[in-house]
Each structure stands twice: as structure tokens, then as C-alpha cells.
Protein backbone atom coordinates (compact mmCIF):
# COMPACT_ATOMS: atom_id res chain seq x y z
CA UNK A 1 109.08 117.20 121.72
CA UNK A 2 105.83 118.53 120.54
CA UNK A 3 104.84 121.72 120.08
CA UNK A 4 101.61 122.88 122.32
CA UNK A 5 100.09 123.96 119.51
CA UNK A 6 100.01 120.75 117.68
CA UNK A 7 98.09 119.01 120.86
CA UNK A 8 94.28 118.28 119.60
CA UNK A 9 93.25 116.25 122.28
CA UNK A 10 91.99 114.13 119.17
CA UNK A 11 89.40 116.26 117.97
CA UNK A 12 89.77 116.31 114.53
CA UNK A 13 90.68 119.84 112.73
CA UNK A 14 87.66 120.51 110.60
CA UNK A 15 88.19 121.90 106.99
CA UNK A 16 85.03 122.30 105.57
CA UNK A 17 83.85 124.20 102.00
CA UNK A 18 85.84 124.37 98.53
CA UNK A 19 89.27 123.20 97.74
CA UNK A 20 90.70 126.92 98.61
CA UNK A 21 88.69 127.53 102.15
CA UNK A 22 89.96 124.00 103.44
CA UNK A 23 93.15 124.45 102.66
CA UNK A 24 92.45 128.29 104.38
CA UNK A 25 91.23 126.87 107.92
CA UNK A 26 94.64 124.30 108.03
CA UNK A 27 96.97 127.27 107.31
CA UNK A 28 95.28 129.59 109.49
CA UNK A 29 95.22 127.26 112.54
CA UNK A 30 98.49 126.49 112.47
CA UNK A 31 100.49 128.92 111.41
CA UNK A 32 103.68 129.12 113.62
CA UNK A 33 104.14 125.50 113.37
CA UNK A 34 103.97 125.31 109.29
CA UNK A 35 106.47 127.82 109.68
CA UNK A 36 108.68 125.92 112.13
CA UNK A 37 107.78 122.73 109.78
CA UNK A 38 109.30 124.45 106.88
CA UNK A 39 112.16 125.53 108.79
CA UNK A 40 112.79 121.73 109.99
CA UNK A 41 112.99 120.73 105.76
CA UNK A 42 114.89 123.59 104.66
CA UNK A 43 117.53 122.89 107.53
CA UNK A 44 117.60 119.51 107.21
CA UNK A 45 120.41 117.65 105.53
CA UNK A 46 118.34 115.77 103.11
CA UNK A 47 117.68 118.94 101.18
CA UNK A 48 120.94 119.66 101.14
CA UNK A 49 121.52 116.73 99.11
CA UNK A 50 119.63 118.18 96.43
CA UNK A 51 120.92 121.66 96.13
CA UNK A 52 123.94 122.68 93.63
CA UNK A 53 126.99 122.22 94.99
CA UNK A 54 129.20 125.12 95.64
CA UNK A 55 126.16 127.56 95.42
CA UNK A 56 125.27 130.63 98.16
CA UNK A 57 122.54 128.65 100.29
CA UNK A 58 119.98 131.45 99.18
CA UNK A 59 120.31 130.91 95.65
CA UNK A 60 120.51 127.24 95.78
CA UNK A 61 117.14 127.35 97.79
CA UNK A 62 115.54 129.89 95.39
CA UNK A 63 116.34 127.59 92.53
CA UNK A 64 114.76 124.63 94.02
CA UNK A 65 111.44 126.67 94.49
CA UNK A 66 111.63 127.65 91.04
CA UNK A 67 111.88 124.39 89.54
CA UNK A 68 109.37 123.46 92.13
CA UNK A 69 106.80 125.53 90.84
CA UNK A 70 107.75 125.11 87.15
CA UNK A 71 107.59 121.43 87.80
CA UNK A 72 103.46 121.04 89.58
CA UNK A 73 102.18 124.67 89.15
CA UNK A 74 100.37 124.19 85.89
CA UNK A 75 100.27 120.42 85.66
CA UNK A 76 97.99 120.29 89.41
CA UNK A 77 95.80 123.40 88.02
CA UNK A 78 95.02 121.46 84.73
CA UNK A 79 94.14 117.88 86.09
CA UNK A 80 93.96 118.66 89.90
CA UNK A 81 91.94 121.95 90.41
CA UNK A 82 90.60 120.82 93.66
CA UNK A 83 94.26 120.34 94.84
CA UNK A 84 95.70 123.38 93.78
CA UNK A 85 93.15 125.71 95.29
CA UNK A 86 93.85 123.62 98.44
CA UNK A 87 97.56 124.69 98.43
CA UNK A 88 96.98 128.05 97.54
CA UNK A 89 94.57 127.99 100.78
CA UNK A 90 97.04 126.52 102.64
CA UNK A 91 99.31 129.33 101.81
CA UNK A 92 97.19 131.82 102.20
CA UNK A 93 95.84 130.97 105.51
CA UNK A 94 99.03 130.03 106.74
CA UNK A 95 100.50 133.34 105.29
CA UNK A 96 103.71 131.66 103.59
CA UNK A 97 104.71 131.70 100.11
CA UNK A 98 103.26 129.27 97.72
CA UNK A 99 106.54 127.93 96.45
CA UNK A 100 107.20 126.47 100.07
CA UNK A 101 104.33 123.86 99.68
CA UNK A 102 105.21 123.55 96.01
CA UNK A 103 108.61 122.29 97.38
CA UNK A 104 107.07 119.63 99.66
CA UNK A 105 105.63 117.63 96.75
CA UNK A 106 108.51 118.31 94.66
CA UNK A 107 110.57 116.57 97.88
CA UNK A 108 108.85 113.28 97.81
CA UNK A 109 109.89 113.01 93.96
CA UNK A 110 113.49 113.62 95.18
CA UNK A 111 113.55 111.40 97.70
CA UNK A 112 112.63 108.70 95.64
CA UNK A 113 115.46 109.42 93.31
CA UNK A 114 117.79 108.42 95.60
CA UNK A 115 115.83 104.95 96.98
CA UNK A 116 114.64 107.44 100.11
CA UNK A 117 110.82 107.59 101.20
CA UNK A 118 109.04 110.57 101.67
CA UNK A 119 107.36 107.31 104.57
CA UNK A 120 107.76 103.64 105.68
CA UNK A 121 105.34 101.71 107.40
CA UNK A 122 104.24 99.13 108.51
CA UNK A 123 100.54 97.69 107.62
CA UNK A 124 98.22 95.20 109.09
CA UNK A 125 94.41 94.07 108.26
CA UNK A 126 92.20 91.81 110.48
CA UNK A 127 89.36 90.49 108.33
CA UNK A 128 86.05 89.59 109.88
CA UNK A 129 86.74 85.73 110.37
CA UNK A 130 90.24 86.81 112.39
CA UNK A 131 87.96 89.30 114.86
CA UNK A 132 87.00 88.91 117.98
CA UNK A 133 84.16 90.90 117.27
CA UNK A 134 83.54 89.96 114.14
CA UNK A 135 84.62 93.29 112.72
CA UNK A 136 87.69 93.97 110.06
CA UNK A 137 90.39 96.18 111.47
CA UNK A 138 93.14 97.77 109.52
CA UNK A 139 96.37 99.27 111.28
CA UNK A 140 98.76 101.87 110.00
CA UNK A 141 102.35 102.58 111.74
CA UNK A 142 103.47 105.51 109.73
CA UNK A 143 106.94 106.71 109.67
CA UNK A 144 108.53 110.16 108.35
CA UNK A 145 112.14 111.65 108.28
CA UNK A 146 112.55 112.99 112.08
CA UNK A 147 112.55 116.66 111.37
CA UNK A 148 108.90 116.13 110.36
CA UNK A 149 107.99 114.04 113.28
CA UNK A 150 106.23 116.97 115.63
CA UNK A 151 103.99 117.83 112.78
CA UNK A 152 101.25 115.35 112.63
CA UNK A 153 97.55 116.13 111.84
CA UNK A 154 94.03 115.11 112.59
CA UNK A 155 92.02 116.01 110.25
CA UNK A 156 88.37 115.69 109.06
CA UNK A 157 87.98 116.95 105.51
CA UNK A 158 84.44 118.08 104.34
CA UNK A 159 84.37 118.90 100.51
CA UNK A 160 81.48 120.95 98.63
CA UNK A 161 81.24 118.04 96.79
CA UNK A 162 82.15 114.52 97.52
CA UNK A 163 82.73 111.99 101.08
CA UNK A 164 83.43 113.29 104.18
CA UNK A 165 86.53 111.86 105.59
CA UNK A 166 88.90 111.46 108.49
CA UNK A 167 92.21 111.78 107.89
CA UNK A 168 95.93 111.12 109.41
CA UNK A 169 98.57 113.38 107.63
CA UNK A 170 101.26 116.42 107.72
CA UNK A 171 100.34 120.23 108.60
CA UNK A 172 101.62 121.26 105.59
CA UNK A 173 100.50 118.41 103.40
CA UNK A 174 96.92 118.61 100.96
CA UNK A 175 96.81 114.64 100.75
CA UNK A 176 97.31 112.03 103.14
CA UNK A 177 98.26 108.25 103.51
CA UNK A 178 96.08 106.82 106.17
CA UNK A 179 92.30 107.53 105.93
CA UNK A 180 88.33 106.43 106.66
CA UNK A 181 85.54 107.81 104.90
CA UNK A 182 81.72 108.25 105.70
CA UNK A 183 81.11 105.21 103.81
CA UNK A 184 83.50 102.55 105.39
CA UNK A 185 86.23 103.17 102.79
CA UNK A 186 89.56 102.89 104.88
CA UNK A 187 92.56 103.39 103.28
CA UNK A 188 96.15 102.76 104.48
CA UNK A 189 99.59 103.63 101.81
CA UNK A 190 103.08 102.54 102.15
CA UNK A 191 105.86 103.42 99.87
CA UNK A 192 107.51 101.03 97.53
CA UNK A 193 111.33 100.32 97.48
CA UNK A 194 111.09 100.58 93.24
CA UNK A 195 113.90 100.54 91.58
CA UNK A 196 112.47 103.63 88.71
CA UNK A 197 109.71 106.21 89.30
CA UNK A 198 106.71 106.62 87.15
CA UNK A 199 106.90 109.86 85.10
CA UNK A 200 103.54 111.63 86.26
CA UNK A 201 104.68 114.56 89.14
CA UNK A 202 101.76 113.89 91.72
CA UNK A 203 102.61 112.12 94.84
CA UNK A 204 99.81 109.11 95.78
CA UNK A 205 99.24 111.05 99.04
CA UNK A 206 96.78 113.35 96.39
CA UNK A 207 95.55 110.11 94.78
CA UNK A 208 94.52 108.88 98.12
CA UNK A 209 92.60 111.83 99.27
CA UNK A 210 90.75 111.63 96.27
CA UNK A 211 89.91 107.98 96.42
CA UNK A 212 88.33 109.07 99.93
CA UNK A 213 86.60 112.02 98.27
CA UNK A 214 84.91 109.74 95.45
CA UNK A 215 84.85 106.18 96.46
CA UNK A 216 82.51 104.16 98.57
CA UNK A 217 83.49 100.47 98.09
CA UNK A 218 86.99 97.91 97.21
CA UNK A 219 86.09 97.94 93.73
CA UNK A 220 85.96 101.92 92.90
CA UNK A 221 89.49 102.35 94.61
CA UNK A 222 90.79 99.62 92.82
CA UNK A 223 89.15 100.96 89.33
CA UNK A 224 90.56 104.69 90.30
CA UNK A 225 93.87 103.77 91.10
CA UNK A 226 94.54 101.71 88.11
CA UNK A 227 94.93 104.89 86.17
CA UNK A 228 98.10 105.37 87.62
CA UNK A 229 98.42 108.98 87.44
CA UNK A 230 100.30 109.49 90.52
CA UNK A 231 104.35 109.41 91.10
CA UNK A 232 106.17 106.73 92.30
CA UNK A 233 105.27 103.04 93.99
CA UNK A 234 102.82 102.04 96.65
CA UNK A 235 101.49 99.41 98.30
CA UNK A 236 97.75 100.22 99.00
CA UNK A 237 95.49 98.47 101.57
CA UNK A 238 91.92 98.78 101.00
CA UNK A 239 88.95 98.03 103.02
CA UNK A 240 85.19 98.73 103.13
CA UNK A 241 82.42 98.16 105.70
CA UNK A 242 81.15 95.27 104.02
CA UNK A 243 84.63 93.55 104.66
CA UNK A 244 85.98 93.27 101.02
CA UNK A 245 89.81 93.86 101.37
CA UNK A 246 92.69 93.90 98.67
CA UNK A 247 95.90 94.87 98.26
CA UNK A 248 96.90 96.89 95.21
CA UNK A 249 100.61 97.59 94.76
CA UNK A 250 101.79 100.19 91.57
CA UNK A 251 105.41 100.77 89.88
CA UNK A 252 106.50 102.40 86.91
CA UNK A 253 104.03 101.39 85.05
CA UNK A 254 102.57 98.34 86.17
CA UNK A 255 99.83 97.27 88.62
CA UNK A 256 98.62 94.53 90.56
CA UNK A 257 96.06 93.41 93.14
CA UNK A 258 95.77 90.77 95.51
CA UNK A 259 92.41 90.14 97.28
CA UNK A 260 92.13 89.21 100.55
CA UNK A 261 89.49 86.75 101.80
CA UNK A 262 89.65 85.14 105.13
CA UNK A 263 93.44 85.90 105.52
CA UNK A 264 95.40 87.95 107.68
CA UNK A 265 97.37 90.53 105.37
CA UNK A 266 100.31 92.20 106.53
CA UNK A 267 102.54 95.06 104.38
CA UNK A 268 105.76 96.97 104.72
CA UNK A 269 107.67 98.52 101.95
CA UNK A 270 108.70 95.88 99.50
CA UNK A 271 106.62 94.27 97.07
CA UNK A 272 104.72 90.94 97.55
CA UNK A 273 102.54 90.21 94.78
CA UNK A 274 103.97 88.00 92.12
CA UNK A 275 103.87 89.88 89.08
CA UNK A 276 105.18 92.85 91.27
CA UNK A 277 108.30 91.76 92.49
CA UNK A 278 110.64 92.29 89.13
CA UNK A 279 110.43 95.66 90.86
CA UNK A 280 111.91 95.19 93.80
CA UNK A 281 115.38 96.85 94.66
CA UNK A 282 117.48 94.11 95.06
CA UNK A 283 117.45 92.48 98.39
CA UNK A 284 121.33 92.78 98.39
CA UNK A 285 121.09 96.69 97.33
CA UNK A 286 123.22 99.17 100.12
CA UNK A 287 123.30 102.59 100.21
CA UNK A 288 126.16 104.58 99.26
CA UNK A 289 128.00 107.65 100.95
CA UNK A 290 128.26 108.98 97.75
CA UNK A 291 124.25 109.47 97.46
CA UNK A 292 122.91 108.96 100.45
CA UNK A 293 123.01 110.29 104.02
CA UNK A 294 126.31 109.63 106.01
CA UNK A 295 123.80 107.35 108.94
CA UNK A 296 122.61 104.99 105.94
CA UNK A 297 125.94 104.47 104.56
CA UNK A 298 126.62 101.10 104.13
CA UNK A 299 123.23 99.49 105.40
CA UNK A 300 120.87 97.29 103.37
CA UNK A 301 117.92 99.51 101.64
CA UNK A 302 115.53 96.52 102.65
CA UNK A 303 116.63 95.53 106.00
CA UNK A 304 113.96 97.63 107.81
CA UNK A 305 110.58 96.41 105.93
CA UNK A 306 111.88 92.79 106.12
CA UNK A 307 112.76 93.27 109.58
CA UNK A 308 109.53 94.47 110.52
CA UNK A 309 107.79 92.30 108.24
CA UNK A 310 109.10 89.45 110.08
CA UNK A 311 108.11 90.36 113.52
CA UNK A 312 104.67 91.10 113.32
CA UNK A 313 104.15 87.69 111.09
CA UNK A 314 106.17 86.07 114.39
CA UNK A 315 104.14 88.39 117.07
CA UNK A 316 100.85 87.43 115.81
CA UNK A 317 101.84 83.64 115.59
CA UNK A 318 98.70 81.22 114.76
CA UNK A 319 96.23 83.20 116.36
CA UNK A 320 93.01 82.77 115.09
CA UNK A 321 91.07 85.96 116.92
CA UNK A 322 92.28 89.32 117.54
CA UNK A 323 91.14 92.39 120.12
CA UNK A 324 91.61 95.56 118.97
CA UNK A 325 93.84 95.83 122.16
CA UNK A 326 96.12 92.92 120.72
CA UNK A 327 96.72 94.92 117.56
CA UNK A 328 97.59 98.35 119.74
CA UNK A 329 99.92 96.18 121.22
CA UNK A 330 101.81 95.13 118.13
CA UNK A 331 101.85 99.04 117.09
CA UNK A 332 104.16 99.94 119.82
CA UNK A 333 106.39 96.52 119.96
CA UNK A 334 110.22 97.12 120.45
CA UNK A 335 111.57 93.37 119.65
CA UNK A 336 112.63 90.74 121.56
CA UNK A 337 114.77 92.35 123.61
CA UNK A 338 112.86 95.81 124.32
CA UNK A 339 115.18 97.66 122.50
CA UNK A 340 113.77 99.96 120.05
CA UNK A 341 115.50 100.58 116.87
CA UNK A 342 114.75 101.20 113.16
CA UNK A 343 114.19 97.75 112.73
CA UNK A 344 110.99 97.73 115.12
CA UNK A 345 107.54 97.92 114.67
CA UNK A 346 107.38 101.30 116.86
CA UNK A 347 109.91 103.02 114.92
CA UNK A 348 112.99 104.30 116.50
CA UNK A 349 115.26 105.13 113.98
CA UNK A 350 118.60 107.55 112.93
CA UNK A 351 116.40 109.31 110.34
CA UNK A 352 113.13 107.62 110.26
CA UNK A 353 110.85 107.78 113.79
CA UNK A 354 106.83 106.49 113.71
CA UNK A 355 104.89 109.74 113.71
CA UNK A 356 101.26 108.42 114.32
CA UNK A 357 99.42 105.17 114.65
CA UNK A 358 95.99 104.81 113.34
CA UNK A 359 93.37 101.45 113.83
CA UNK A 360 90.73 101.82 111.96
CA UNK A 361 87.37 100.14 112.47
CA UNK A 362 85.19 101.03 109.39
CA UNK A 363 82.31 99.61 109.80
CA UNK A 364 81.39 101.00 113.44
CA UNK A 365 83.11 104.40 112.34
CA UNK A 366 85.76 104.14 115.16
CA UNK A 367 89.58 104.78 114.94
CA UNK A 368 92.17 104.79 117.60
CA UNK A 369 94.77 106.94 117.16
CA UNK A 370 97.73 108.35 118.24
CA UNK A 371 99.85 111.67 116.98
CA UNK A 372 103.41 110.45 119.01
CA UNK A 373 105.47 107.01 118.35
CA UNK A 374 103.07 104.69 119.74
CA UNK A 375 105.12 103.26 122.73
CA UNK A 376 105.54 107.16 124.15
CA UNK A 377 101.58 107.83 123.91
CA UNK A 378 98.97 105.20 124.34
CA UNK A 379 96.37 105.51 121.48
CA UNK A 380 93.00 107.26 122.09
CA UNK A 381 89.62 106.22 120.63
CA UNK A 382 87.73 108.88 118.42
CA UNK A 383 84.11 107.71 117.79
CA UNK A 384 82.96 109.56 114.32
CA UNK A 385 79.45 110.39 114.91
């Protein structure tokens, strides 16, 4: 279901001006649904996970706001101003208390505690030599936690001072994971399945926007995310109109990238580089009932990104040229047998579902996209000026 509200006909939602005013025009547009997004988290039975035990549901909920706020309040005015007037316009536009969006990033830190992902997804980049056209393509299946699934957003993002950008995130979110700047920087994130967090607080969903604020080519991302000043793993695909590509994956501490020249480069959410995969969660690692939701009880934590993994590499065979079409088609594959599940490419799962598919053509400034799992609602082209 999706709310009538939420339906853009893929116009972008343009935020334009400082920090604060973007984060203004996102809350005031969609006000009723931020509120029913909020409702969806605070309801859902993840958070329950993480509230005291035993405690009146209101107080439980208050402390989690308060340690919320105590936890990225000062720490995202002091090395993120940009970010933090963006929340506070957020708030203010969308006329809900601060602590609500302060909660979201706290969330993603949470989730990782416990070997969850704030997202999966699955990854694939075409370079030149592979393209029918002769143009490198970069795909993005994202997936969040169901209650979160109605709530995607188009948005174009146009700072005071830095890129304009297109970007593919959540309604109440001041980041993203899937984006394509004004200069051919596209940029696609998956979570890592690490086995310990980094210490800093800020989800790479900030890090990301920034690197679309600030960067033009390959080699700036890769410089700016070496810093590593974000919370928790990723695997990062990077691409710029000239048609450099890498991969850069990040975890607790250490960092590694991959270039990709003439090859076909496809990512889920374990690691693949070499000196990366010491931080993998073990492929024989389960989830417990003791931690973990009752529907993951018992299954492997890296069935899904092998599983996925495994049937794109088998979908796209030895092909030597690809169609943008061919590569819409692999976003909304259900398997062998037609049966979607959390193990397909189009995302079908007990607690994770696809919530938007993005291709991305850099250098002719075209993406085709779609806000729904992608076998539901065919993607539509948006040609950026």
C-alpha cells in the first residue's frame, strides 16, 4: 500500500537553500506521512527489542529519545553543522519533535548491534566496455525493514554551497544511500554484515550525502571516505562520467578499495575484497531467538546476500553487452521458479521488502527509477536537465 501522498509521479521533491530550509521544504511536504512513518518505527517490534524490559511503554520510549539526543545532539552540531540544521528543518517543517529524527539515526546504530541492517541490497555496475551503448550503468535494489517500505523519496537536493544532486532515500531521513550528482558522481551503499561497529555515531547515509555535496570524480570519494568518520560497515560503489569505477568497502577500522576496469562488478552485503574479509560474520553465523526477531530465528545471517549474489552472477551469464532494459530486468527477478522470497533479487521478504530501484546513467544524466518493489511497478525514466 502506498499512501497518495507519497505518489510523485517522479518529479523529484526539490529542497533548495541552507541546511535548515531543505530540511524545512521535506518536513513541510510531507507531513502526515512522517508522522505515520514514525508511527510504523515506534510500533514496530524491532524497537521493542531495544527498550527496558518490564518498563511502562511511555517511559521506555522517552528514555530512548533521551539517550538519542544525548548520543548525536552535540556531536552532529560540532562536526556536522550542515546536518543538524537539516534535522532541525525537518522537524520544524514537519512539525514533530526533534528527538523523533534523533531516534532514527540512533536506530541504525542499534540495529547493527544485533547483526540487523538499517538496508540490504543488492548492487550492480556495467562499465563502458560491457554497454551496449557504450555508457557505464550502475544499479541499486535497496531494501528496508517493511514498516518503512511506503516511505520512499525522490529527492533533488540543492545546497547554498556545494553539487546539486538527485537522490533516492527515506521521508524522514537527512542522508541517503543511492545518489547522482551534477557532475557524474553516482553513488550506490550497501551495508556490511561486520562482526563490530566502528565507534564514531554517524550513519554513512550522512557520509554519502556529503560525498555528493563535495565530490566530482572516483578519486575525491575514495580520499573522503577514507577518513572513516561514519558508523558501521559499507560496501560503496563509485562511479563518475568519465567511467572510473571502484569499490571501497569500510569496517571497524579498516578500509579497502578495489578498482574496477573493464569488469562487471556486482555487490550485496558481505565483504569481497581480500584484506576485508577477516570481517566477515561467519558464513555459518544464525540468528538467535534470544536477540533477534522470532521470523529470523534460526536462519543463516548470510544466506540472503549470497543468495542473491549468486543469481545475478548466474542471470547475467557470459554476456558481453548489456541494455539498460536487460539490467531492469534483473532488478525485478524472482528466481528460477517465479517465486519471490527474501532470497531474490526483487525482495520479498518476512521483514525485509525492496523499497526502490534506481539505474543510474551518469554520464547522460538519466536514472530510471522506481519508488515500489520493482516487479509491482515498472521503473520510469527521469531525464535531469
Amino acid at each position: 500500500m502506498r499512501f497518495p501522498t507519497l505518489e510523485q509521479a517522479f518529479q523529484p521533491l526539490i529542497c533548495k537553500g541552507s541546511g535548515f530550509e531543505r530540511g524545512r521544504i521535506q518536513g513541510s511536504s510531507f507531513q502526515k506521512p512522517l508522522q505515520l512513518c514514525f508511527n510504523a518505527l515506534l510500533q514496530s517490534e524491532t524497537t521493542r527489542l531495544f527498550m527496558p524490559r518490564f518498563w511502562p511503554e511511555s517511559w521506555a520510549r522517552r528514555q530512548l529519545f533521551w539517550q538519542s539526543r544525548l548520543q548525536f545532539q552535540a556531536p552532529l552540531q560540532k562536526t556536522h553543522p550542515d546536518f543538524a540544521a537539516h534535522l532541525q528543518g525537518l522537524a520544524a517543517g514537519a512539525e514533530l519533535p526533534e528527538n523523533l529524527f534523533f531516534f532514527l539515526l540512533q536506530f541504525e546504530r542499534l540495529l547493527s548491534r544485533l547483526h540487523f541492517q538499517m538496508h540490504t541490497g543488492l548492487i550492480l555496475m556495467v562499465p563502458p566496455r560491457f554497454s551496449a551503448t557504450q555508457e557505464p550503468m550502475l544499479l541499486h535494489n535497496l531494501d528496508h525493514p517493511y514498516f518503512l517500505k511506503a516511505f520512499g523519496l525522490f529527492r533533488q537536493s540543492e545546497p547554498d554551497q556545494g553539487l546539486r544532486s538527485l537522490e533516492m532515500t527515506l521521508l524522514p531521513m537527512s542522508g541517503t544511500y543511492t545518489g547522482m550528482n551534477e557532475a557524474g558522481l553516482a553513488i550506490a551503499v550497501n551495508a556490511g554484515f561486520q562482526q563490530q561497529a566502528n565507534s564514531s555515531p554517524f550513519p554513512l547515509s550522512l557520509k554519502i550525502q556529503q560525498l555528493l555535496q563535495q565530490c566530482e570524480k572516483v578519486s575525491e570519494a575514495i580520499s573522503a571516505l577514507q577518513t572513516q568518520d561514519y558508523q558501521g560497515g559499507g560496501l560503496v560503489a563509485l562511479m563518475d562520467r568519465q567511467g572510473d569505477m571502484a569499490l571501497v568497502e569500510s569496517a571497524n577500522g579498516k578500509f579497502a578499495v578495489r578498482p574496477v576496469k573493464d569488469q562487471l562488478l556486482m555487490v550485496s552485503n558481505h565483504y569481497q575484497i581480500t584484506e576485508m574479509l577477516s570481517e566477515n560474520i561467519p558464513v555459518n553465523a544464525y540468528f538467535s531467538l534470544r536477540k533477534n526477531l522470532a521470523s529470523f530465528a534460526g536462519k543463516r545471517v548470510r544466506e540472503a546476500s549470497e543468495s542473491r549474489l549468486d543469481r545475478i552472477a548466474q542471470l547475467m551469464g557470459t554476456r558481453v553487452h548489456f541494455h539498460a532494459e536487460d539490467l531492469l530486468d534483473y532488478a525485478r527477478d524472482h528466481g528460477d521458479i517465479q517465486q519471490a522470497c527474501d532470497n531474490t533479487i526483487c525482495r520479498h521478504g518476512s521483514y525485509y521488502e525492496t523499497t526502490y530501484s534506481a539505474l543510474m546513467q551518469p554520464r547522460s544524466r538519466r536514472l530510471w527509477l522506481t519508488l515500489e518493489t520493482p516487479c509491482e511497478q515498472a521503473h520510469q525514466v527521469y531525464q535531469w536537465y
